[in-house]
PDB file of C-alpha atoms and ligand atoms in Angstrom:
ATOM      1  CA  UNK A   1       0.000   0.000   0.000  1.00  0.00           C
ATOM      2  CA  UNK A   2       0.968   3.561  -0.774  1.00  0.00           C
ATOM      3  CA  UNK A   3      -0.381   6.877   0.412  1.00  0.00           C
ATOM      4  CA  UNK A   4      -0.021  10.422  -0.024  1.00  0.00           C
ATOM      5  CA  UNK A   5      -0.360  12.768   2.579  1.00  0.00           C
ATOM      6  CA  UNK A   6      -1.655  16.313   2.718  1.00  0.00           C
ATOM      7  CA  UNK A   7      -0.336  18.942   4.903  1.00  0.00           C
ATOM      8  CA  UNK A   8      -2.149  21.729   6.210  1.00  0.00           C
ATOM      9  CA  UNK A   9      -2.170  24.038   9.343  1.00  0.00           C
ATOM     10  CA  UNK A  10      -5.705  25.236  10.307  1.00  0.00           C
ATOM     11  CA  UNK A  11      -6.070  28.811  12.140  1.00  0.00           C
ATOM     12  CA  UNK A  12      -8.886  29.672  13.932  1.00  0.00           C
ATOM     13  CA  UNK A  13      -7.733  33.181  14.782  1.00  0.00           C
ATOM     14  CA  UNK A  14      -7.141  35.816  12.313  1.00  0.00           C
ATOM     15  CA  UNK A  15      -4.767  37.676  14.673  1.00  0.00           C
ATOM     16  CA  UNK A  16      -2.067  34.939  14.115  1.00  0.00           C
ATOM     17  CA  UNK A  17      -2.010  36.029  10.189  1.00  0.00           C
ATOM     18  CA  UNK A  18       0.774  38.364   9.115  1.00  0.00           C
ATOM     19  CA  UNK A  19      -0.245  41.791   7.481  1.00  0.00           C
ATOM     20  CA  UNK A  20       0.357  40.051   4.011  1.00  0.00           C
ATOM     21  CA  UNK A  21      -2.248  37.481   4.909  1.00  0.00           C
ATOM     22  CA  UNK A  22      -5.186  39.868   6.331  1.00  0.00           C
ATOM     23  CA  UNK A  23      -4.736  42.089   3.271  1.00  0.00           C
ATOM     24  CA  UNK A  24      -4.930  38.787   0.726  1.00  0.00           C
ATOM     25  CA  UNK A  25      -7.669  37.809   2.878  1.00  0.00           C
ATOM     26  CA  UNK A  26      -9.629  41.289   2.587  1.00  0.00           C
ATOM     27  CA  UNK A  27      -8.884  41.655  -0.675  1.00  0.00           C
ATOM     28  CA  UNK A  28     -10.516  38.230  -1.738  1.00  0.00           C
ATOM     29  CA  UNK A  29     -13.767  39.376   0.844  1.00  0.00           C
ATOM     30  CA  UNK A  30     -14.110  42.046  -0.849  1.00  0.00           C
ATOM     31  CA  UNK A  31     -14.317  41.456  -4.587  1.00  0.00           C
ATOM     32  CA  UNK A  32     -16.390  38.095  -4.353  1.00  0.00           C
ATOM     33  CA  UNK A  33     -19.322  41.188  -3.778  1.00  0.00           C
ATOM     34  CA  UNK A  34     -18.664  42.124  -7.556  1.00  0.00           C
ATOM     35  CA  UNK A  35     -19.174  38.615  -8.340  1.00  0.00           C
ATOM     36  CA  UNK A  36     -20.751  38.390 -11.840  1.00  0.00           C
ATOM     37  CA  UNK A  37     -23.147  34.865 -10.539  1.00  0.00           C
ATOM     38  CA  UNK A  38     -26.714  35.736 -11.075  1.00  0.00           C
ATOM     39  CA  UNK A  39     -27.579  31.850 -11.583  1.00  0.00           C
ATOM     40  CA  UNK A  40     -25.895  29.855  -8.430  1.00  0.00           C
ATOM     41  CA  UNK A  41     -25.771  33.076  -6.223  1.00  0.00           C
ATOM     42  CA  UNK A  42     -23.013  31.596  -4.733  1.00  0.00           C
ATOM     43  CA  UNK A  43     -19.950  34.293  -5.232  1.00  0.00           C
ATOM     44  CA  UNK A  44     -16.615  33.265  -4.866  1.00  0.00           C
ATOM     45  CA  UNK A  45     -13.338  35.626  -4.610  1.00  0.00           C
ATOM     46  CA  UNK A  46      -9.942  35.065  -5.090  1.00  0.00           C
ATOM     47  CA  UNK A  47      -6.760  37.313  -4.593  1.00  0.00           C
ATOM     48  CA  UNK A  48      -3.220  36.600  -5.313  1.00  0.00           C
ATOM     49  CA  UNK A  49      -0.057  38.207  -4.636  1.00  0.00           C
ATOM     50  CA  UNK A  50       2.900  38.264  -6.780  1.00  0.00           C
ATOM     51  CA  UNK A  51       6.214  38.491  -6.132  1.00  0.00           C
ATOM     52  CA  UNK A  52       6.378  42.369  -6.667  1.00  0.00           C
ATOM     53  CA  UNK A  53       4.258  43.156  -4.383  1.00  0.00           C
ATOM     54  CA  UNK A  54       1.017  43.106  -6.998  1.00  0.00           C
ATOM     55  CA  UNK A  55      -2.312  41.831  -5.582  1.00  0.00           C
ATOM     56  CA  UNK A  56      -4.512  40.351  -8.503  1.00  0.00           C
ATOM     57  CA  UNK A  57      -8.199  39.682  -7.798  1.00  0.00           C
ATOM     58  CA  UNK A  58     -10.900  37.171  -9.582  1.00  0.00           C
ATOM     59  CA  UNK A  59     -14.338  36.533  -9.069  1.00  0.00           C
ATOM     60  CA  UNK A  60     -16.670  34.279 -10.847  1.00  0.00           C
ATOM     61  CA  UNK A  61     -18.210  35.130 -14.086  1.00  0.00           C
ATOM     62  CA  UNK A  62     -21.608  33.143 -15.206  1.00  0.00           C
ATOM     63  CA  UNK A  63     -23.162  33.366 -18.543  1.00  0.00           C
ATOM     64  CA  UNK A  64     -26.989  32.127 -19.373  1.00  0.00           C
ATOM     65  CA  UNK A  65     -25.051  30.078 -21.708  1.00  0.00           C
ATOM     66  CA  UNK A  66     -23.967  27.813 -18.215  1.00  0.00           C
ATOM     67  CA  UNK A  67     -20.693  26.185 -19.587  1.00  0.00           C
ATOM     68  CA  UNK A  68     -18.854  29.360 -20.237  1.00  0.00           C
ATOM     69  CA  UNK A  69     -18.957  30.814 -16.613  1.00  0.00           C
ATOM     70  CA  UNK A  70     -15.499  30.791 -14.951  1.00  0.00           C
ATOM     71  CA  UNK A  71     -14.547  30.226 -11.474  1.00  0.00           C
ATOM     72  CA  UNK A  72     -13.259  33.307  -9.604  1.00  0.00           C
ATOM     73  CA  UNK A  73      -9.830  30.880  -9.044  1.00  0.00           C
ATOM     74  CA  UNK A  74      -9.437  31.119 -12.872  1.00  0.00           C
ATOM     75  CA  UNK A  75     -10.350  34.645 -13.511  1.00  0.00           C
ATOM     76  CA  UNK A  76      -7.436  35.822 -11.399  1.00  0.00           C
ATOM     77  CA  UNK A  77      -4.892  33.568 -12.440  1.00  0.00           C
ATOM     78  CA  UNK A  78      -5.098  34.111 -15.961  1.00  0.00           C
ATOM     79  CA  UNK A  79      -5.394  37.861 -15.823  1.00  0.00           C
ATOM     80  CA  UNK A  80      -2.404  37.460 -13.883  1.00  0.00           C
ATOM     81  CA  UNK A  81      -0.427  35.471 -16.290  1.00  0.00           C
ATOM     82  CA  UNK A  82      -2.025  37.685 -18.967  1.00  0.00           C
ATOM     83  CA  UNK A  83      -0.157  40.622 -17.666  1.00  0.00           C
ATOM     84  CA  UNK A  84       2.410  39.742 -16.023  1.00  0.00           C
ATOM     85  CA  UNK A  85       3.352  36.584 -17.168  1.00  0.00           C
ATOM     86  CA  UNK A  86       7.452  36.259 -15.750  1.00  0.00           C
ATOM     87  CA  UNK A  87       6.221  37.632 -12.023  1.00  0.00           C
ATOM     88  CA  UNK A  88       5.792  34.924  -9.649  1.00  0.00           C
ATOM     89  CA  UNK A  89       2.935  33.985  -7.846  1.00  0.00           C
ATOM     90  CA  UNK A  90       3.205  33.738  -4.079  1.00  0.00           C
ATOM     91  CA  UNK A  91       0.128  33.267  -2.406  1.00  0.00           C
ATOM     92  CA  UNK A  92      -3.976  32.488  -3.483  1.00  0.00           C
ATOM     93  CA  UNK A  93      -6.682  33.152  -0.724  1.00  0.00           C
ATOM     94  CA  UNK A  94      -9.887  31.971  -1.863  1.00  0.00           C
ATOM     95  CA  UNK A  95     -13.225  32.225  -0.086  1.00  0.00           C
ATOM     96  CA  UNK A  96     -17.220  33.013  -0.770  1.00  0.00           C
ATOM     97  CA  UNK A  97     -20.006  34.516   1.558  1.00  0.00           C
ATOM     98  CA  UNK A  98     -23.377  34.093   1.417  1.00  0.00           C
ATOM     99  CA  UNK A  99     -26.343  33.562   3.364  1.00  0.00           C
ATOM    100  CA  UNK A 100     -28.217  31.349   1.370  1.00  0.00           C
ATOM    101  CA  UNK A 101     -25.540  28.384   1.224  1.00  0.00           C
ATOM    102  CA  UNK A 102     -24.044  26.519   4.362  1.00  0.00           C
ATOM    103  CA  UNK A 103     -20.647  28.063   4.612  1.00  0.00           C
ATOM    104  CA  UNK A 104     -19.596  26.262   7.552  1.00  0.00           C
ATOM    105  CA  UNK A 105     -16.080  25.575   6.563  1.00  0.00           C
ATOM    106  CA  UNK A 106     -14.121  27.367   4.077  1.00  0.00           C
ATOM    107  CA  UNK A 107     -14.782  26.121   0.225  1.00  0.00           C
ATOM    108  CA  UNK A 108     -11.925  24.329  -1.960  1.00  0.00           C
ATOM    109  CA  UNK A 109     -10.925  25.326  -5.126  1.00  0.00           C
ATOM    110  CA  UNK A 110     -12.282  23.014  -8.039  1.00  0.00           C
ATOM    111  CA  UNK A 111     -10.544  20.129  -9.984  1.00  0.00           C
ATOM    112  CA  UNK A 112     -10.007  22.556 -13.031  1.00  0.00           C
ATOM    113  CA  UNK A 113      -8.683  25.632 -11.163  1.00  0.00           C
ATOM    114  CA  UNK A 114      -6.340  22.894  -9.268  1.00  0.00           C
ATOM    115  CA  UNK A 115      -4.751  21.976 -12.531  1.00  0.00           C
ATOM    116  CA  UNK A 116      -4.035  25.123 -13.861  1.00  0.00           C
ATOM    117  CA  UNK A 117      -2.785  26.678 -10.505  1.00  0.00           C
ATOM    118  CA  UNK A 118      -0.731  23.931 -10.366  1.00  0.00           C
ATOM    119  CA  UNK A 119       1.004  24.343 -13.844  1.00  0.00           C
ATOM    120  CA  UNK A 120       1.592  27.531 -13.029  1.00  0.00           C
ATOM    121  CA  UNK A 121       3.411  26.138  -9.622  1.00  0.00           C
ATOM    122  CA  UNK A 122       5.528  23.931 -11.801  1.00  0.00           C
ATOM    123  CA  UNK A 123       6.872  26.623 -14.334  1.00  0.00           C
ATOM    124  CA  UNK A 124       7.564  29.022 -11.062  1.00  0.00           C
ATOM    125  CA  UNK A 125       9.342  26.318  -9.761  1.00  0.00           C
ATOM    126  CA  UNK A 126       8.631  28.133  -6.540  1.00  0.00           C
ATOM    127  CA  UNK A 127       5.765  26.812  -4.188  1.00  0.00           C
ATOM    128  CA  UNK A 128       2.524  28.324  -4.447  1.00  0.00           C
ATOM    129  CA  UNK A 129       0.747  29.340  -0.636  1.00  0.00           C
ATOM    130  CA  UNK A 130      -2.953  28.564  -0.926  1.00  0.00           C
ATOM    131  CA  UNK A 131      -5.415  29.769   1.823  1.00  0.00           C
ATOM    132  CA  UNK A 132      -8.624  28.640   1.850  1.00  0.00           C
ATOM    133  CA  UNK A 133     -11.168  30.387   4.348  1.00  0.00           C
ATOM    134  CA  UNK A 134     -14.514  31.600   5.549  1.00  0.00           C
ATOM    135  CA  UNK A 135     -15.135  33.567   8.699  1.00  0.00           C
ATOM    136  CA  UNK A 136     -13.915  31.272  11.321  1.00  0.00           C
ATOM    137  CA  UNK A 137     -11.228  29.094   9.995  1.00  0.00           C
ATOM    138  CA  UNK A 138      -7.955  29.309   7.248  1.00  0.00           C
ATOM    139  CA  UNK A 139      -6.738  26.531   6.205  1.00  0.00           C
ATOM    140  CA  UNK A 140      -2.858  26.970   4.810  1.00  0.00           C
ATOM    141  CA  UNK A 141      -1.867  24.902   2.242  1.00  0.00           C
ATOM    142  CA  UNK A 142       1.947  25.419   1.743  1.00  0.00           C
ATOM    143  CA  UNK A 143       2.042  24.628  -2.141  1.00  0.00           C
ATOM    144  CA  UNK A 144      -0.881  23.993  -4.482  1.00  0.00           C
ATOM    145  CA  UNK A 145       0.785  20.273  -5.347  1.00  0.00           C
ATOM    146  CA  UNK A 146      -0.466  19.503  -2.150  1.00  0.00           C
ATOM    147  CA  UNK A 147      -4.181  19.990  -3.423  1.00  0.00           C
ATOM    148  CA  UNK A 148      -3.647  17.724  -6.490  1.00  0.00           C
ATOM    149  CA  UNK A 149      -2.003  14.487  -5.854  1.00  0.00           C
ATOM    150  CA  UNK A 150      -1.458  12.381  -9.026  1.00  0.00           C
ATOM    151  CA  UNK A 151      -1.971  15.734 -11.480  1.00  0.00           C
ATOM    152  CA  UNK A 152      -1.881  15.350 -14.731  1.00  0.00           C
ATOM    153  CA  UNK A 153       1.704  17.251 -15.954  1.00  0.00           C
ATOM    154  CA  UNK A 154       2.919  19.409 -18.829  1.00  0.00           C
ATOM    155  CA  UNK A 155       5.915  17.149 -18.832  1.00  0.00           C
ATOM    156  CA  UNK A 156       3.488  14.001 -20.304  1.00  0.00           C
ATOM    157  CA  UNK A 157       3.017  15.855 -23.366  1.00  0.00           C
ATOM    158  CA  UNK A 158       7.023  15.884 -24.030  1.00  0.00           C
ATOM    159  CA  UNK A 159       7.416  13.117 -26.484  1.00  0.00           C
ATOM    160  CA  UNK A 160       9.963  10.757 -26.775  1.00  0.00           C
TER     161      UNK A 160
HETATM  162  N1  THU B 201     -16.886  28.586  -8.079  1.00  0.00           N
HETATM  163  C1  THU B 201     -15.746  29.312  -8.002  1.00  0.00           C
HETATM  164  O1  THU B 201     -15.660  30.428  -8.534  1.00  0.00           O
HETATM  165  N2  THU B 201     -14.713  28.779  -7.328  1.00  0.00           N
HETATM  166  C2  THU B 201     -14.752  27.628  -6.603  1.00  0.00           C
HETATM  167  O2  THU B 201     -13.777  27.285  -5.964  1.00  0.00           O
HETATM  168  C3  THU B 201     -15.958  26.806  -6.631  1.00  0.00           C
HETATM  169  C4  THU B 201     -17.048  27.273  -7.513  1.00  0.00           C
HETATM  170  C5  THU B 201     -18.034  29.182  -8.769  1.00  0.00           C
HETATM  171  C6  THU B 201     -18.419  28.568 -10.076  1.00  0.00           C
HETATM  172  C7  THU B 201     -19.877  28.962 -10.169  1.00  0.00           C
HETATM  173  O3  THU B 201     -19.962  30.273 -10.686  1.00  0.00           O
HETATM  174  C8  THU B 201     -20.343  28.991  -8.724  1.00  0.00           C
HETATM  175  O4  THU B 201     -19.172  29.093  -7.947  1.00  0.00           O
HETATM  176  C9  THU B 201     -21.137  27.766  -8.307  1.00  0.00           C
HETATM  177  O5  THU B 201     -20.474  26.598  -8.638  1.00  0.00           O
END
């Protein structure tokens, strides 16, 4: 038998963030409100910070036409690599609010915005901080690998 284990540290008390942190963390509160997500209500935000200093923020964007909405994860990391595509990415907070959906602990980022956070990891070749959070709890994921055992790699498509 094999396993993989994830490591995360949970933190119940916002006072033990560092300044970076609480401003990622605002940040992401506040632009899930501009949330474009008139069909699931459900608004999600996400901010990153970049190496220079640069905060980049996402929310999700929903279309009548269902399939073409975009998770807030998304949205910020490709306007990030968009722009500023040689800056590195150090940390993603991601987190929604609502009162309509049971937001007891802090929501995860989906299968698709794991894979391409991840690439992004890989060609940094520096670890990616992901914080995941609601209004009582962060959970502090040192590298996004760690959210995506057995990924599916860029390398595979190198042929032989
Ligand atoms: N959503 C995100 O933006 N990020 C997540 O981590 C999970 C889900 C969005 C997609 C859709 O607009 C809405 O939340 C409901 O699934």
């Amino acid at each position: 038998m094999q396993e993989f284990k994830i490591y995360f540290k949970e933190i119940l008390d916002r006072k033990e963030l560092s300044s970076i942190d609480l401003n990622l963390l605002n940040k992401a509160e506040e632009i899930l409100k501009k949330a474009y997500a008139p069909y699931s209500k459900f608004n999600v935000g996400a901010s990153l910070l970049l190496e220079d200093g640069t905060y980049v923020l996402g929310n999700n964007q929903e279309n009548a036409s269902f399939p073409c909405g975009i998770c807030a994860e998304r949205v910020a990391l490709f306007a990030t690599k968009a722009n500023n595509p040689h800056l590195k990415i150090k940390k993603i907070a991601i987190t929604t609010k609502s009162e309509e959906f049971n937001i007891e602990s802090p929501i995860a980022p989906c299968g698709m915005c794991r894979q391409v956070l991840l690439e992004y990891e890989e060609q940094q070749k520096e670890p990616i901080e992901v914080l995941l959070f609601n209004e009582t709890k962060i959970l502090k994921f040192k590298q996004a690998k760690d959210l995506l055992p057995l990924h599916f790699s860029e390398d595979r498509l190198k042929r032989k």
